mmCIF file of C-alpha atoms in Angstrom:
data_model
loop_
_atom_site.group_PDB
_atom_site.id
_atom_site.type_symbol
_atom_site.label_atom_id
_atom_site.label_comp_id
_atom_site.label_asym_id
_atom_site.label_seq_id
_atom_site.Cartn_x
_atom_site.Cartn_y
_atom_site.Cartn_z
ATOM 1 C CA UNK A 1 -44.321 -4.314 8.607
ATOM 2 C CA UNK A 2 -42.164 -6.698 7.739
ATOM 3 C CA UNK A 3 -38.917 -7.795 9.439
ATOM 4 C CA UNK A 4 -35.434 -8.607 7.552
ATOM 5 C CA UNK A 5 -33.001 -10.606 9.039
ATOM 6 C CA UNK A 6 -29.089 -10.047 8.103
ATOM 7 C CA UNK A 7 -27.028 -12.833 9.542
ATOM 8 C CA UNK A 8 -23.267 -12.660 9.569
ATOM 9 C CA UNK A 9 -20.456 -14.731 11.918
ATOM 10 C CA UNK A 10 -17.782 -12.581 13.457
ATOM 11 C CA UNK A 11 -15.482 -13.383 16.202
ATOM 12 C CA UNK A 12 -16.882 -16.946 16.235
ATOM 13 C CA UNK A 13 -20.125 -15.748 17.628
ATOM 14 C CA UNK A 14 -23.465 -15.773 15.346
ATOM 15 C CA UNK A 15 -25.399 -12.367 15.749
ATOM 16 C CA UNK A 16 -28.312 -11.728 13.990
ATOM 17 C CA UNK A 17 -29.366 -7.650 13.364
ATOM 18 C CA UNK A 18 -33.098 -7.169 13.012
ATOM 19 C CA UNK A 19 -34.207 -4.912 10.878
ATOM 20 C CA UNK A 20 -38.077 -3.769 10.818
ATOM 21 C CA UNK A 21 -38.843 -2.267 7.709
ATOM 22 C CA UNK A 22 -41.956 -0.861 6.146
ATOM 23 C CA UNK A 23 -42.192 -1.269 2.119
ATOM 24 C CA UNK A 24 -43.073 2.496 2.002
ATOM 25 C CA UNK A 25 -39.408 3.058 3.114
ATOM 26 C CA UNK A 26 -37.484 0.512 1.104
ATOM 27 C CA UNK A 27 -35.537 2.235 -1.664
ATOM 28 C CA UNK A 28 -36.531 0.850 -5.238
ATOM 29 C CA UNK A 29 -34.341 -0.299 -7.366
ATOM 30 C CA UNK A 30 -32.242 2.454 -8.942
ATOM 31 C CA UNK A 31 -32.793 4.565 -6.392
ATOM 32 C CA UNK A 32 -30.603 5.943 -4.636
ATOM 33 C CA UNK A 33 -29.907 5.196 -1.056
ATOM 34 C CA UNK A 34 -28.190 8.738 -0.128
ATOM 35 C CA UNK A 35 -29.695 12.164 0.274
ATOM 36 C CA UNK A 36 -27.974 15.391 0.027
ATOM 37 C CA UNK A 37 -28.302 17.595 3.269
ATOM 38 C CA UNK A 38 -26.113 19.987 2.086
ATOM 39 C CA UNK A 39 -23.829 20.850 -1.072
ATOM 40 C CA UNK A 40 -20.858 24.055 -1.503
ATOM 41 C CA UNK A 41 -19.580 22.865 1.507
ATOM 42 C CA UNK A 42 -15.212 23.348 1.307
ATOM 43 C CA UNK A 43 -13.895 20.041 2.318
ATOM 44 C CA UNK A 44 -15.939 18.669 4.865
ATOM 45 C CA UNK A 45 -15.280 16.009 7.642
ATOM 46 C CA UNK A 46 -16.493 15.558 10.977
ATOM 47 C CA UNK A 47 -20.027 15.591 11.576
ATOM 48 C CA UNK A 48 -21.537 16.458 15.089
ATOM 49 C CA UNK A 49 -25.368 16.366 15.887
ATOM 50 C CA UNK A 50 -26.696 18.483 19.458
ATOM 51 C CA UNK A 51 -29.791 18.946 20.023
ATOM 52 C CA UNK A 52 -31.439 20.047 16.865
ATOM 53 C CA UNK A 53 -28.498 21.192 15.099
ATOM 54 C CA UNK A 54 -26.333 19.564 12.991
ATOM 55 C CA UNK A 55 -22.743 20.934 12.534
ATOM 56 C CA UNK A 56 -20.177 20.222 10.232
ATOM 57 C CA UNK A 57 -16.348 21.079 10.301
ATOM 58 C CA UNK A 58 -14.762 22.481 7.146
ATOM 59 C CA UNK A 59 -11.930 24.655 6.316
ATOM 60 C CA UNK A 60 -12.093 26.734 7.878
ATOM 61 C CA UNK A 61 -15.429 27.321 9.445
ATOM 62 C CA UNK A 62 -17.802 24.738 11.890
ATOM 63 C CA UNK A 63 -21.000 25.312 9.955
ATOM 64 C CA UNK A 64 -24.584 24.719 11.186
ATOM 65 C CA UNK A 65 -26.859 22.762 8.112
ATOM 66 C CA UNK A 66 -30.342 23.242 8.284
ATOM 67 C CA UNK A 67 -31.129 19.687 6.865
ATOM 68 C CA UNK A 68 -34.559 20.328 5.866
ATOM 69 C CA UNK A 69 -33.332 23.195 3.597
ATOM 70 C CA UNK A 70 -29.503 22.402 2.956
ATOM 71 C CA UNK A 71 -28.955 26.249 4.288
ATOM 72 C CA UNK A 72 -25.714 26.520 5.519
ATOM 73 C CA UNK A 73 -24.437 29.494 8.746
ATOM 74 C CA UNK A 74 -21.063 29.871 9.922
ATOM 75 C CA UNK A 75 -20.731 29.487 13.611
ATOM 76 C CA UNK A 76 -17.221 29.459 14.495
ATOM 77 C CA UNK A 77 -14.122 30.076 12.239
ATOM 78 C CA UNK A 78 -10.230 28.296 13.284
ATOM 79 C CA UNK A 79 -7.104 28.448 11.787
ATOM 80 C CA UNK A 80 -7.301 27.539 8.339
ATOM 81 C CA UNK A 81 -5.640 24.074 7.464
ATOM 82 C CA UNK A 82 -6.629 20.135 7.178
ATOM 83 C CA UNK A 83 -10.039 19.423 7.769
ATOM 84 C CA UNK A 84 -10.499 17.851 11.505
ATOM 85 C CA UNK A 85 -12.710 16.170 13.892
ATOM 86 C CA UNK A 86 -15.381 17.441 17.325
ATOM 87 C CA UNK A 87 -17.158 15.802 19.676
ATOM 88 C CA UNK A 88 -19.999 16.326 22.591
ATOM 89 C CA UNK A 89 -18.280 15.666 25.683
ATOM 90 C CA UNK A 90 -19.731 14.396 29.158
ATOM 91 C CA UNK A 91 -21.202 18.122 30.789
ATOM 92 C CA UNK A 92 -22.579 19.058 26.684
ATOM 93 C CA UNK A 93 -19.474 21.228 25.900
ATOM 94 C CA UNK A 94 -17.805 20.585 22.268
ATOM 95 C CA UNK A 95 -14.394 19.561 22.185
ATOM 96 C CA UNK A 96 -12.321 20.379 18.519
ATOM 97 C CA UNK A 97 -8.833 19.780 17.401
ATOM 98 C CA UNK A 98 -7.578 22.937 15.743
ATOM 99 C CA UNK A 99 -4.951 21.360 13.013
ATOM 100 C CA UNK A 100 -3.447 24.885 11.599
ATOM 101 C CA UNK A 101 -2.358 25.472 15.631
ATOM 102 C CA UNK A 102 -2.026 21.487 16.827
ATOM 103 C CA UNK A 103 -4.576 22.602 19.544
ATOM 104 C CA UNK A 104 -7.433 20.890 21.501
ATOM 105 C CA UNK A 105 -9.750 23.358 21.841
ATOM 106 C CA UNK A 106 -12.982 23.451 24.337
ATOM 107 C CA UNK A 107 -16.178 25.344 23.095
ATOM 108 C CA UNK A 108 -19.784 26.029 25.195
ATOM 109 C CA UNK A 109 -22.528 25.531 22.660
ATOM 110 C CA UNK A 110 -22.806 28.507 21.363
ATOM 111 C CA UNK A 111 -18.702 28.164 20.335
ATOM 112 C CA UNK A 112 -17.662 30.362 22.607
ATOM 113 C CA UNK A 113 -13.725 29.820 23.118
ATOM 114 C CA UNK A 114 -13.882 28.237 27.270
ATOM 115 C CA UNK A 115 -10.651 26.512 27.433
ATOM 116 C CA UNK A 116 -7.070 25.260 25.583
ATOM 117 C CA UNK A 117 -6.966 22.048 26.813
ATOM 118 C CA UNK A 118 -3.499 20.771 25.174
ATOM 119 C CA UNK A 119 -1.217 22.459 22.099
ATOM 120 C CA UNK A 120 1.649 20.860 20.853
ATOM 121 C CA UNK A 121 -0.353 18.513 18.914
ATOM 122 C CA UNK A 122 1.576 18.680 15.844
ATOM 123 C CA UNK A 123 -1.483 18.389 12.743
ATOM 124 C CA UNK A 124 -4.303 17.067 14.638
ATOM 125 C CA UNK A 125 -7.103 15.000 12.530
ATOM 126 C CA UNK A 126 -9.924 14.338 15.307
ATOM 127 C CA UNK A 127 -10.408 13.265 18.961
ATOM 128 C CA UNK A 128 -12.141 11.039 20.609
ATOM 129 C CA UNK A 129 -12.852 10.369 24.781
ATOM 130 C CA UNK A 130 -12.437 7.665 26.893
ATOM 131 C CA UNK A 131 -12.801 7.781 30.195
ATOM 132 C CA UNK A 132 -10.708 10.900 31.522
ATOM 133 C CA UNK A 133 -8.431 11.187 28.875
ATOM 134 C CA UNK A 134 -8.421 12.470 25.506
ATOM 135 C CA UNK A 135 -7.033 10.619 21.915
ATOM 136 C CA UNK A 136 -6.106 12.582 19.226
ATOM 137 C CA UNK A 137 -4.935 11.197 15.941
ATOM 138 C CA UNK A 138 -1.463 13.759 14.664
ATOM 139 C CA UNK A 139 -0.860 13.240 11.030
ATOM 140 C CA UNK A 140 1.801 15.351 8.762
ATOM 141 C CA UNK A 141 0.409 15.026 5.539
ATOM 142 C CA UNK A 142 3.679 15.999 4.199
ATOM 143 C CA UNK A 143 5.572 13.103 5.481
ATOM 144 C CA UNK A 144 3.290 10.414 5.905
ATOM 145 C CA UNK A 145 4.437 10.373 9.308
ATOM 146 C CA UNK A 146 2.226 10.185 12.533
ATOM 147 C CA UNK A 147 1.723 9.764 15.827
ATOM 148 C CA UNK A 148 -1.609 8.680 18.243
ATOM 149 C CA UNK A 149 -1.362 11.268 21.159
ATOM 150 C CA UNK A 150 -3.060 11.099 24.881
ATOM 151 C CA UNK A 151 -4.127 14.049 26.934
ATOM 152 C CA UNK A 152 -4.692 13.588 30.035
ATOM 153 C CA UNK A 153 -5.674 16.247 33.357
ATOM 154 C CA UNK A 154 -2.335 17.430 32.798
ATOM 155 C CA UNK A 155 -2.621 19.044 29.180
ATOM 156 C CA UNK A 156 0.686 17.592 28.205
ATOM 157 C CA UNK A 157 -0.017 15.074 24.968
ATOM 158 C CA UNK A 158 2.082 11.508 25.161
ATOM 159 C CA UNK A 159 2.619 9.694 22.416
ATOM 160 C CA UNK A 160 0.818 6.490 22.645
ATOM 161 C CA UNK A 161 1.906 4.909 19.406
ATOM 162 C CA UNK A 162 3.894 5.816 16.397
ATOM 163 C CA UNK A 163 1.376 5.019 13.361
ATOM 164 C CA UNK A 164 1.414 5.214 9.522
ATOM 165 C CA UNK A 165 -0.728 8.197 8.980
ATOM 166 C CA UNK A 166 -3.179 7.989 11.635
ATOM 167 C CA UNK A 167 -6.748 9.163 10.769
ATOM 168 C CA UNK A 168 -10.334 8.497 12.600
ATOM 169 C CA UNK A 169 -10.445 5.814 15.746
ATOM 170 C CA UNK A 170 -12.737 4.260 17.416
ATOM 171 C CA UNK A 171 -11.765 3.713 21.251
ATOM 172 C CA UNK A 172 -13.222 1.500 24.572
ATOM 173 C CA UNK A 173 -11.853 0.076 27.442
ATOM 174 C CA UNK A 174 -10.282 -2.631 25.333
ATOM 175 C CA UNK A 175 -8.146 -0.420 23.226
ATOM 176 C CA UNK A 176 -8.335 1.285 20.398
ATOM 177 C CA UNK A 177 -9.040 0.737 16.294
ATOM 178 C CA UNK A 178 -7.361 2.982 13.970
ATOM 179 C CA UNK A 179 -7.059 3.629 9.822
ATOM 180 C CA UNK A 180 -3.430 4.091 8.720
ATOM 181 C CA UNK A 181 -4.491 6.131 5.570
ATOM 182 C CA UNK A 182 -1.022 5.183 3.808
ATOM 183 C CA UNK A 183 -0.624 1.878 4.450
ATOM 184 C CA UNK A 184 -4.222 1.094 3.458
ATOM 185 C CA UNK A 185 -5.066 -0.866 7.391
ATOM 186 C CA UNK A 186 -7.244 -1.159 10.026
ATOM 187 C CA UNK A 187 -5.688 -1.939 12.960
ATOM 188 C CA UNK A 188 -5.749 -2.588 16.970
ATOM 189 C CA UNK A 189 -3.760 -0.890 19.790
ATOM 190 C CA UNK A 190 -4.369 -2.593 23.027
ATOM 191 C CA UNK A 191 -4.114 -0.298 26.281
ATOM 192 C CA UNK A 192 -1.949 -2.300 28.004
ATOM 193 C CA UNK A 193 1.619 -2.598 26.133
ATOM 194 C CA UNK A 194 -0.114 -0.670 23.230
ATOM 195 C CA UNK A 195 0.728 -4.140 21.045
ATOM 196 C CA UNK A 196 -0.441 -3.710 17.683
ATOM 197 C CA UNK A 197 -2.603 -5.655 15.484
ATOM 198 C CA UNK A 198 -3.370 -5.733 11.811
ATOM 199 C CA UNK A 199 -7.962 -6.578 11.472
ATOM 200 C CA UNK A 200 -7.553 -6.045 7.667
ATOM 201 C CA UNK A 201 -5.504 -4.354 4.906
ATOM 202 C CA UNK A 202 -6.123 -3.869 1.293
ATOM 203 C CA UNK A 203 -9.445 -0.982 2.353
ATOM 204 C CA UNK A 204 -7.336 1.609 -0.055
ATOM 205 C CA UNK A 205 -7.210 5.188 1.851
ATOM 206 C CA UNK A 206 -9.137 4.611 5.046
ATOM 207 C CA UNK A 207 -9.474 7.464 6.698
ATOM 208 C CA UNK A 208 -12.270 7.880 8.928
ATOM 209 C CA UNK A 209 -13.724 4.750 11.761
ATOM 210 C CA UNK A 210 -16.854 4.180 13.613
ATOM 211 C CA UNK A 211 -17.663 1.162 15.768
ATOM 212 C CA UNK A 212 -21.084 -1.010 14.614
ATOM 213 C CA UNK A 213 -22.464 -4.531 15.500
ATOM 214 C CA UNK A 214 -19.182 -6.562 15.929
ATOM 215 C CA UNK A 215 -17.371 -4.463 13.509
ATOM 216 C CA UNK A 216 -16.220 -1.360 11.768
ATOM 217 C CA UNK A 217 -17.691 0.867 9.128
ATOM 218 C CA UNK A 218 -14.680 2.200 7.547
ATOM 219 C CA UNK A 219 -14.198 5.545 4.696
ATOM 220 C CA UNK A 220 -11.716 4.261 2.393
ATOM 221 C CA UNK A 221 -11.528 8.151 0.834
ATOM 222 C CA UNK A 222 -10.381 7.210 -2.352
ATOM 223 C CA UNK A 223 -7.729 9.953 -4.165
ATOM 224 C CA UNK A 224 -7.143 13.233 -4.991
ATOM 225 C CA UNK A 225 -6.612 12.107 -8.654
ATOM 226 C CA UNK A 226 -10.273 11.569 -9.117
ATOM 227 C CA UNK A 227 -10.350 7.878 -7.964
ATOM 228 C CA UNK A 228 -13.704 7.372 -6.297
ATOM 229 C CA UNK A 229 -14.282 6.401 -2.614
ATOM 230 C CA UNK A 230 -16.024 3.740 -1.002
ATOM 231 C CA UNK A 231 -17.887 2.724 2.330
ATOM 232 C CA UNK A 232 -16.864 -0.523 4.163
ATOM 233 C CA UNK A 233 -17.519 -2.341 6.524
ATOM 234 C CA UNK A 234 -15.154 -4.362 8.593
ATOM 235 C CA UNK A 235 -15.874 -7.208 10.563
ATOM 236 C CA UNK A 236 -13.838 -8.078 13.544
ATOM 237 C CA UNK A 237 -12.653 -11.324 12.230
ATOM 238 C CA UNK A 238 -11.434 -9.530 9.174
ATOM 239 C CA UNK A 239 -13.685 -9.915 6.259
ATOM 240 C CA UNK A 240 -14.177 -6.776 4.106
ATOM 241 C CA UNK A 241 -17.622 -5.408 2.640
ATOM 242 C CA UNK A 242 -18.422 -2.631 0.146
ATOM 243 C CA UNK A 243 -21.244 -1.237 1.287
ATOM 244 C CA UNK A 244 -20.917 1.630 -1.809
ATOM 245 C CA UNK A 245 -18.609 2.567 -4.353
ATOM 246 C CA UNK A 246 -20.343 4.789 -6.364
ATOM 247 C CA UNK A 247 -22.401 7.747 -4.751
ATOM 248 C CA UNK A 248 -20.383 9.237 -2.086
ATOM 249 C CA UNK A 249 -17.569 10.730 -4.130
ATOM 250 C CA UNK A 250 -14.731 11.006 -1.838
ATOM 251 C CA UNK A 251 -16.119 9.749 2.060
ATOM 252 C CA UNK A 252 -14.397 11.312 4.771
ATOM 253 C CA UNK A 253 -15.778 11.598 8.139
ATOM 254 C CA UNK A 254 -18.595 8.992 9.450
ATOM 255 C CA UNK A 255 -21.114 9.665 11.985
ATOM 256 C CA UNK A 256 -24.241 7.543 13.205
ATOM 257 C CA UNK A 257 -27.884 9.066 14.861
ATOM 258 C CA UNK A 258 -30.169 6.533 15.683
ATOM 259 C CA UNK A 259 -30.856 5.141 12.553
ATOM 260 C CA UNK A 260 -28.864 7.555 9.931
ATOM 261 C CA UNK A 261 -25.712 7.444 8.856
ATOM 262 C CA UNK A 262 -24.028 10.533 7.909
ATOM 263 C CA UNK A 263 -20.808 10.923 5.426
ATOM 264 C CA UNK A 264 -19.110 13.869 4.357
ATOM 265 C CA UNK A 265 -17.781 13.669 0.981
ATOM 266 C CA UNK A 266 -14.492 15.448 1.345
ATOM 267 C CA UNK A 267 -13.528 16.734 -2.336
ATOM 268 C CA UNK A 268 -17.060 17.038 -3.532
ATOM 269 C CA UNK A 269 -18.150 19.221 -0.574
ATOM 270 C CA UNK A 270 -21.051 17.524 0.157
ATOM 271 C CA UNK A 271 -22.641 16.140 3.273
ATOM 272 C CA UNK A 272 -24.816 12.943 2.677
ATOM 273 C CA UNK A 273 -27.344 11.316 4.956
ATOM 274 C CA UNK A 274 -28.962 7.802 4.392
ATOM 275 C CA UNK A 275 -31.033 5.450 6.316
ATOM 276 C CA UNK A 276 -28.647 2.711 7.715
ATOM 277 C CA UNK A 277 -30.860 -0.224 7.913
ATOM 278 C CA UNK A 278 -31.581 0.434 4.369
ATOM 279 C CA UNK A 279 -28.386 0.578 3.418
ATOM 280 C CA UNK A 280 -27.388 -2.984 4.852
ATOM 281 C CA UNK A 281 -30.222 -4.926 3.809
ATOM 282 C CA UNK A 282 -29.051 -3.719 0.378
ATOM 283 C CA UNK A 283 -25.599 -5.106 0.382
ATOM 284 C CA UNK A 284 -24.426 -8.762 -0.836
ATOM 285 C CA UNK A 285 -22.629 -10.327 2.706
#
C-alpha cells in the first residue's frame, strides 16, 4: 500500500490529507473516475443514504437505487415541481422540502407522512439542520429572486437573508455557506448580524454545497442550453479547483459516504458515484 500525500494552504494553516491507496484501485489513465449507479432517472438531486438504501429525490418521486443493479422503486411520490433536497435527522426520521407546496415535510422510514413541520416556504430547494432549527434555501426560479428561511419549534419560517437565488448550504455553529446560482458565488452568512461575505465568484451556476477539509466542494450545474457542468472545489481562502469538467453532464446535488462521493447529474438523469480519494489525487492543485 502506498500512501499519497496532497498538500494545500488554506486559511493560513498547512493541512496535509493522507490518502492510502492500493495500485489495484488507482484508476488508469483514460479511465474513468465515475460509475453509473443508476440511469432514466427524471431530474435528479438530493441524494440520501440510510442504512442500506440509497434514495434519490426526483420529480416527482423519492426513489430507492439498488446500486449493485441500477434498479430503480418508487417509494414516495410529492407534488410535482423543482427538484429538492432530504436529510436523516437526529431520532432517524427523513426530513424533505416539498417545492410544488413550499412545505417541510417529516417522513418515518418507510415515508410514511408523520408531520408538516412549516408551509409557507415559497419554492423550497433543500434543508439542512443545525442545532434545533431548520434552514431551507426558497428560490423562484422565475424571478431569480430568493430568500434563506429558518424554522424553528414554532413552524413559522423567518427570513434569515435575502439571497440571489439561493441553492444548497452547508451550515455550523459559525454560520452558514451558500451558492447564489445567478450571480455565480459562494458566499458566508455569519449567525450573528447575518453579515455577508463573498469566498469566491466566477464558479458559473453553483448550485449545490458540501463542506470538506478546509473547504467546499461546489456543483457549478452548468446550463440548460447544453453547456456542460463541472465539480469544484473551493478552498476557504478562495482559490478555485476543477476537479471535472467533462463526465458528470449537468451536477446537481452532492453527497459524501465515507469514502464516495455521490452526484446527481440533473438533465442527464443520472446518478454517479466515484471514489473520492481517487478523485483528488487526480487533480492538478
Amino acid at each position: 500500500m502506498k500512501p499519497l500525500y496532497i498538500t494545500m494552504r488554506q486559511h493560513g494553516i498547512l493541512t496535509t490529507l493522507l490518502f492510502l491507496l492500493t495500485f489495484a484501485t488507482t484508476a488508469q489513465a483514460g479511465e474513468s473516475l465515475w460509475r453509473e449507479v443508476a440511469t432514466e432517472l427524471t431530474m435528479p438531486y438530493g441524494v440520501l443514504l440510510v442504512n442500506d438504501e440509497t434514495y434519490v429525490s426526483t420529480v416527482p418521486d423519492i426513489v430507492t437505487v439498488d446500486e449493485k443493479t441500477g434498479d430503480v422503486t418508487t417509494v414516495k411520490t410529492l407534488t410535482e415541481a423543482s427538484p429538492s433536497g432530504m436529510l436523516l435527522d437526529e431520532d432517524r426520521s427523513i426530513v424533505a422540502v416539498e417545492n410544488g407546496t413550499g412545505s417541510l415535510l417529516r417522513f418515518d422510514q418507510d415515508f410514511n407522512l408523520t408531520e408538516v413541520i412549516a408551509q409557507g416556504l415559497g419554492d423550497p430547494v433543500t434543508v439542512k439542520r443545525q442545532g434545533k432549527a431548520y434552514y431551507v434555501s426558497d428560490y423562484n426560479f422565475g424571478t431569480g429572486e430568493g430568500r434563506l428561511l429558518r424554522v424553528d419549534r414554532s413552524s413559522h419560517p423567518k427570513v434569515y437573508a435575502q439571497l440571489s437565488a439561493p441553492g444548497g448550504f452547508h451550515v455550523d455553529e459559525d454560520g452558514i455557506v451558500i451558492s447564489e446560482f445567478d450571480t455565480g458565488q459562494l458566499v458566508a452568512l455569519t449567525h450573528r448580524g447575518h453579515h455577508k461575505q463573498v469566498i469566491a465568484e466566477g464558479l458559473g451556476r453553483p448550485l449545490d454545497v458540501i463542506a470538506l477539509e478546509r473547504g467546499y466542494l461546489v456543483t457549478d450545474f452548468g446550463g440548460f442550453d447544453g453547456t456542460q457542468g463541472r465539480l469544484l472545489h473551493v478552498g476557504s481562502n478562495g482559490r478555485v479547483t476543477v476537479l471535472d469538467d467533462s463526465e458528470l453532464g449537468n451536477p446537481a446535488g452532492l453527497k459524501i459516504h465515507g469514502g464516495a462521493l455521490y452526484v446527481t447529474d440533473l438533465i442527464g438523469g443520472r446518478l454517479l458515484k466515484a471514489n473520492l480519494y481517487q478523485l483528488f489525487s487526480q487533480t492538478e492543485w
